[in-house]
């Protein structure tokens, strides 16, 4: 099993794709996009396979959310906004080093500050970022906001986490009574995209499977595969949320991780991590530094990052940071 296949097995239980953004973005960007996707999905066999700059920023614009979900990484939000200078600096680097992808969210709600989000989207587009993604719980995805996303013409994928087929289960998982609202918002966005004759964004809904919702998996897929472009069933990590009783689940064995070869995560305070996991307590082992003090390029080429990459490249499990060991062994399929 290659590294990419193992990564997908750990994170995803199932995925149903009706339509992918790849054809649209290949027509727009040509060989540059094809090379990016080849590298993203390809095997990393030696140090020479690691790019000179991350392929993706996982960018947190606001450390905050409008929900307090039972499966969330965090429950202590500061609502800190990313500084304008930090955003400008990382986007200038994105342009200089031909960043391929920028995913907005980083375990927060992307639409907490809509104007900041669209400012960042414009900056990413101006920097030549090909693949611009938004993560959201969908509750703030109003008709007006959906129209702005679609009319921008540059958002390639919007990822909407729902995790339930019924309102009762949504209340258990998402701790919210607004299930009908999020369903209506997603359906309306699909309708608007069709009415506006737009080819983007690809629209994905996801379902993180736990013992609390596993009986709804098939119904969830059957409902949404006829409506949206992609349905993802995700595995649960017992490092997060309150569903720590994983006795009903099957542990997923994994001995390596591809994140340190692909991306960096940039938090709202400028902290840069070697992966996109953002659990409640600060994890110094995966923090590379802060963009207030060092460029993304410098942190990507730092001794700490190189050491982490080499460990995973060699599958030197004994040397893995303790936090990485916990993370690798935390995923369960139900």
CSV table of C-alpha atoms in Angstrom, one decimal, residues 13-274:
chain,number,residue,atom,x,y,z
A,13,UNK,CA,-14.1,5.2,5.2
A,14,UNK,CA,-15.9,5.8,1.8
A,15,UNK,CA,-16.2,8.4,-0.9
A,16,UNK,CA,-18.8,8.7,-3.7
A,17,UNK,CA,-17.9,11.2,-6.4
A,18,UNK,CA,-20.4,12.1,-9.1
A,19,UNK,CA,-18.4,15.1,-10.5
A,20,UNK,CA,-14.9,16.3,-9.9
A,21,UNK,CA,-13.4,19.8,-10.4
A,22,UNK,CA,-10.3,18.3,-12.1
A,23,UNK,CA,-11.5,18.6,-15.6
A,24,UNK,CA,-12.5,22.3,-15.2
A,25,UNK,CA,-9.2,23.2,-13.5
A,26,UNK,CA,-7.2,21.2,-16.0
A,27,UNK,CA,-8.8,23.2,-18.8
A,28,UNK,CA,-8.0,26.4,-17.0
A,29,UNK,CA,-4.5,25.7,-15.8
A,30,UNK,CA,-3.2,22.9,-18.1
A,31,UNK,CA,-0.1,21.0,-17.3
A,32,UNK,CA,0.6,23.0,-14.1
A,33,UNK,CA,-2.6,21.6,-12.5
A,34,UNK,CA,-2.0,18.1,-13.8
A,35,UNK,CA,1.5,18.1,-12.2
A,36,UNK,CA,0.1,19.4,-8.9
A,37,UNK,CA,-2.5,16.6,-8.7
A,38,UNK,CA,0.2,14.0,-9.7
A,39,UNK,CA,2.4,15.2,-6.9
A,40,UNK,CA,-0.5,15.3,-4.4
A,41,UNK,CA,-1.5,11.8,-5.1
A,42,UNK,CA,2.0,10.4,-5.9
A,43,UNK,CA,4.3,8.4,-3.7
A,44,UNK,CA,7.1,10.1,-1.8
A,45,UNK,CA,10.0,7.7,-1.9
A,46,UNK,CA,13.0,9.9,-1.3
A,47,UNK,CA,13.9,13.4,-0.1
A,48,UNK,CA,14.1,14.6,-3.7
A,49,UNK,CA,10.4,13.9,-4.1
A,50,UNK,CA,9.6,16.7,-1.6
A,51,UNK,CA,8.8,20.0,-3.2
A,52,UNK,CA,10.7,23.2,-2.5
A,53,UNK,CA,7.5,24.7,-1.0
A,54,UNK,CA,4.3,23.2,0.4
A,55,UNK,CA,1.6,22.4,-2.2
A,56,UNK,CA,-1.1,23.7,0.1
A,57,UNK,CA,-1.8,26.2,2.9
A,58,UNK,CA,-4.4,25.1,5.3
A,59,UNK,CA,-5.3,28.6,6.5
A,60,UNK,CA,-7.3,29.6,9.6
A,61,UNK,CA,-8.7,33.1,9.2
A,62,UNK,CA,-10.6,33.3,12.5
A,63,UNK,CA,-10.1,31.1,15.5
A,64,UNK,CA,-13.8,30.7,16.1
A,65,UNK,CA,-17.0,28.8,15.2
A,66,UNK,CA,-20.7,29.3,15.4
A,67,UNK,CA,-21.2,25.7,16.7
A,68,UNK,CA,-19.7,23.6,19.6
A,69,UNK,CA,-19.9,20.1,18.0
A,70,UNK,CA,-19.4,16.9,20.0
A,71,UNK,CA,-16.7,15.7,17.4
A,72,UNK,CA,-14.8,19.0,17.2
A,73,UNK,CA,-11.1,19.5,17.8
A,74,UNK,CA,-11.7,22.6,19.9
A,75,UNK,CA,-14.2,24.1,22.3
A,76,UNK,CA,-12.2,27.1,23.4
A,77,UNK,CA,-12.4,29.8,20.8
A,78,UNK,CA,-10.6,33.1,21.0
A,79,UNK,CA,-12.3,34.6,17.9
A,80,UNK,CA,-8.9,36.0,16.9
A,81,UNK,CA,-8.7,37.3,13.3
A,82,UNK,CA,-5.6,36.8,11.3
A,83,UNK,CA,-3.6,40.1,11.0
A,84,UNK,CA,-3.7,41.8,7.7
A,85,UNK,CA,0.1,41.8,7.5
A,86,UNK,CA,0.3,38.1,8.1
A,87,UNK,CA,-2.3,37.4,5.4
A,88,UNK,CA,-0.4,39.7,3.0
A,89,UNK,CA,2.9,38.1,3.8
A,90,UNK,CA,1.8,34.5,3.3
A,91,UNK,CA,0.0,35.4,0.1
A,92,UNK,CA,3.0,37.2,-1.3
A,93,UNK,CA,5.0,34.0,-0.7
A,94,UNK,CA,2.2,32.0,-2.3
A,95,UNK,CA,2.7,34.0,-5.5
A,96,UNK,CA,6.5,33.9,-5.3
A,97,UNK,CA,6.6,30.1,-4.9
A,98,UNK,CA,3.6,29.2,-7.0
A,99,UNK,CA,1.4,27.7,-4.3
A,100,UNK,CA,-1.0,25.2,-5.8
A,101,UNK,CA,-3.8,25.1,-3.2
A,102,UNK,CA,-5.3,27.1,-0.3
A,103,UNK,CA,-7.9,25.5,2.0
A,104,UNK,CA,-9.7,28.0,4.2
A,105,UNK,CA,-11.0,26.7,7.6
A,106,UNK,CA,-8.4,24.8,9.6
A,107,UNK,CA,-11.0,23.3,12.0
A,108,UNK,CA,-12.8,26.6,12.3
A,109,UNK,CA,-15.8,28.1,10.6
A,110,UNK,CA,-14.7,29.9,7.4
A,111,UNK,CA,-17.7,32.2,7.2
A,112,UNK,CA,-17.3,33.6,10.7
A,113,UNK,CA,-16.0,36.8,9.0
A,114,UNK,CA,-17.4,36.7,5.4
A,115,UNK,CA,-15.6,39.9,4.3
A,116,UNK,CA,-12.2,38.6,5.5
A,117,UNK,CA,-12.8,35.3,3.8
A,118,UNK,CA,-13.6,36.9,0.4
A,119,UNK,CA,-10.6,39.2,0.8
A,120,UNK,CA,-8.4,36.2,1.3
A,121,UNK,CA,-10.0,34.4,-1.6
A,122,UNK,CA,-9.2,37.4,-3.9
A,123,UNK,CA,-5.6,37.5,-2.6
A,124,UNK,CA,-5.2,33.7,-3.2
A,125,UNK,CA,-6.6,34.1,-6.7
A,126,UNK,CA,-4.4,37.1,-7.5
A,127,UNK,CA,-1.4,35.0,-6.3
A,128,UNK,CA,-2.2,32.3,-8.9
A,129,UNK,CA,-3.4,29.7,-6.5
A,130,UNK,CA,-5.2,27.1,-8.7
A,131,UNK,CA,-7.2,25.1,-6.1
A,132,UNK,CA,-9.1,27.2,-3.6
A,133,UNK,CA,-11.2,25.3,-1.0
A,134,UNK,CA,-13.6,26.4,1.7
A,135,UNK,CA,-14.5,24.3,4.8
A,136,UNK,CA,-17.8,25.1,6.5
A,137,UNK,CA,-20.7,23.6,8.6
A,138,UNK,CA,-23.0,25.2,6.1
A,139,UNK,CA,-25.2,27.2,8.6
A,140,UNK,CA,-23.8,30.6,7.5
A,141,UNK,CA,-24.0,29.7,3.8
A,142,UNK,CA,-26.9,32.0,3.1
A,143,UNK,CA,-28.2,32.6,-0.4
A,144,UNK,CA,-26.3,35.8,-0.7
A,145,UNK,CA,-23.0,34.2,0.5
A,146,UNK,CA,-23.5,31.2,-1.8
A,147,UNK,CA,-24.0,33.6,-4.8
A,148,UNK,CA,-20.7,35.3,-3.9
A,149,UNK,CA,-18.9,32.0,-3.7
A,150,UNK,CA,-20.2,30.9,-7.1
A,151,UNK,CA,-19.8,34.3,-8.9
A,152,UNK,CA,-16.2,34.6,-7.7
A,153,UNK,CA,-15.4,31.9,-10.3
A,154,UNK,CA,-12.3,30.8,-8.4
A,155,UNK,CA,-13.5,28.7,-5.5
A,156,UNK,CA,-13.0,25.2,-6.7
A,157,UNK,CA,-14.5,23.1,-3.8
A,158,UNK,CA,-16.7,23.8,-0.9
A,159,UNK,CA,-16.6,21.2,1.9
A,160,UNK,CA,-19.7,21.0,4.1
A,161,UNK,CA,-19.7,18.9,7.2
A,162,UNK,CA,-23.1,17.6,8.2
A,163,UNK,CA,-22.5,14.2,9.9
A,164,UNK,CA,-26.2,13.2,10.2
A,165,UNK,CA,-29.2,12.0,8.2
A,166,UNK,CA,-31.8,13.0,10.8
A,167,UNK,CA,-32.4,16.1,12.9
A,168,UNK,CA,-32.1,14.0,16.1
A,169,UNK,CA,-28.7,12.7,15.2
A,170,UNK,CA,-27.6,16.2,14.1
A,171,UNK,CA,-28.5,17.5,17.5
A,172,UNK,CA,-26.4,14.8,19.1
A,173,UNK,CA,-23.3,15.3,16.9
A,174,UNK,CA,-23.6,19.0,16.1
A,175,UNK,CA,-25.4,20.1,19.3
A,176,UNK,CA,-27.7,22.2,17.1
A,177,UNK,CA,-31.4,22.2,16.2
A,178,UNK,CA,-30.7,23.8,12.8
A,179,UNK,CA,-30.5,20.6,10.7
A,180,UNK,CA,-33.2,21.7,8.3
A,181,UNK,CA,-31.4,25.0,7.7
A,182,UNK,CA,-28.1,23.4,6.7
A,183,UNK,CA,-29.9,20.9,4.4
A,184,UNK,CA,-31.8,23.8,2.7
A,185,UNK,CA,-28.6,25.8,2.4
A,186,UNK,CA,-26.7,23.0,0.6
A,187,UNK,CA,-29.6,22.3,-1.7
A,188,UNK,CA,-30.1,25.9,-2.5
A,189,UNK,CA,-26.4,26.3,-3.3
A,190,UNK,CA,-26.6,23.5,-5.8
A,191,UNK,CA,-29.6,25.1,-7.4
A,192,UNK,CA,-27.9,28.5,-7.6
A,193,UNK,CA,-24.8,27.1,-9.2
A,194,UNK,CA,-27.0,25.4,-11.9
A,195,UNK,CA,-29.1,28.6,-12.4
A,196,UNK,CA,-25.9,30.7,-12.8
A,197,UNK,CA,-24.5,28.1,-15.3
A,198,UNK,CA,-21.4,27.9,-13.2
A,199,UNK,CA,-18.9,25.1,-13.4
A,200,UNK,CA,-17.5,25.7,-10.0
A,201,UNK,CA,-17.4,25.1,-7.1
A,202,UNK,CA,-17.6,21.3,-6.7
A,203,UNK,CA,-19.9,20.8,-3.7
A,204,UNK,CA,-19.0,18.1,-1.2
A,205,UNK,CA,-20.8,17.0,2.0
A,206,UNK,CA,-19.2,14.9,4.7
A,207,UNK,CA,-20.2,12.5,7.4
A,208,UNK,CA,-17.7,11.7,10.2
A,209,UNK,CA,-18.8,8.2,11.3
A,210,UNK,CA,-19.0,7.4,15.0
A,211,UNK,CA,-21.0,4.9,17.1
A,212,UNK,CA,-23.6,7.6,17.5
A,213,UNK,CA,-24.5,8.0,13.8
A,214,UNK,CA,-23.1,4.9,12.1
A,215,UNK,CA,-26.6,3.5,11.4
A,216,UNK,CA,-27.4,6.5,9.2
A,217,UNK,CA,-24.4,6.1,6.9
A,218,UNK,CA,-26.2,4.4,4.0
A,219,UNK,CA,-29.2,6.8,4.2
A,220,UNK,CA,-26.8,9.7,4.2
A,221,UNK,CA,-25.1,8.5,1.1
A,222,UNK,CA,-28.3,7.6,-0.7
A,223,UNK,CA,-29.8,11.1,0.0
A,224,UNK,CA,-26.8,13.2,-0.9
A,225,UNK,CA,-25.2,11.4,-3.8
A,226,UNK,CA,-28.2,12.4,-6.0
A,227,UNK,CA,-27.8,16.1,-5.0
A,228,UNK,CA,-24.2,17.1,-4.5
A,229,UNK,CA,-21.0,16.2,-6.4
A,230,UNK,CA,-19.2,14.3,-3.7
A,231,UNK,CA,-20.1,12.5,-0.5
A,232,UNK,CA,-17.3,11.6,1.9
A,233,UNK,CA,-17.6,9.2,4.8
A,234,UNK,CA,-14.8,10.0,7.3
A,235,UNK,CA,-13.2,8.0,10.1
A,236,UNK,CA,-13.3,9.3,13.7
A,237,UNK,CA,-10.2,10.2,15.7
A,238,UNK,CA,-10.6,9.6,19.4
A,239,UNK,CA,-8.2,12.5,20.1
A,240,UNK,CA,-11.1,14.8,19.5
A,241,UNK,CA,-14.6,15.5,20.9
A,242,UNK,CA,-16.5,13.6,23.5
A,243,UNK,CA,-17.1,10.3,21.7
A,244,UNK,CA,-14.2,8.5,23.4
A,245,UNK,CA,-15.9,5.1,23.7
A,246,UNK,CA,-14.5,3.5,20.6
A,247,UNK,CA,-15.0,-0.1,21.7
A,248,UNK,CA,-17.5,-0.6,18.9
A,249,UNK,CA,-15.1,0.6,16.3
A,250,UNK,CA,-12.3,-1.1,14.4
A,251,UNK,CA,-8.9,0.5,14.9
A,252,UNK,CA,-7.1,1.6,11.6
A,253,UNK,CA,-3.5,0.6,11.5
A,254,UNK,CA,-1.1,3.2,10.1
A,255,UNK,CA,2.6,3.7,10.3
A,256,UNK,CA,3.2,7.0,8.4
A,257,UNK,CA,1.6,10.3,7.3
A,258,UNK,CA,1.7,12.3,4.1
A,259,UNK,CA,0.8,15.7,5.5
A,260,UNK,CA,4.4,16.9,6.1
A,261,UNK,CA,5.1,16.4,2.5
A,262,UNK,CA,2.1,18.2,1.2
A,263,UNK,CA,1.1,21.2,3.3
A,264,UNK,CA,1.5,23.5,6.2
A,265,UNK,CA,-1.2,24.8,8.5
A,266,UNK,CA,-1.2,28.5,9.3
A,267,UNK,CA,-3.3,29.5,12.4
A,268,UNK,CA,-4.9,32.9,12.9
A,269,UNK,CA,-2.1,34.0,15.3
A,270,UNK,CA,0.6,33.1,12.7
A,271,UNK,CA,1.6,29.8,14.2
A,272,UNK,CA,2.7,27.3,11.5
A,273,UNK,CA,2.3,23.5,11.9
A,274,UNK,CA,3.6,20.6,9.9
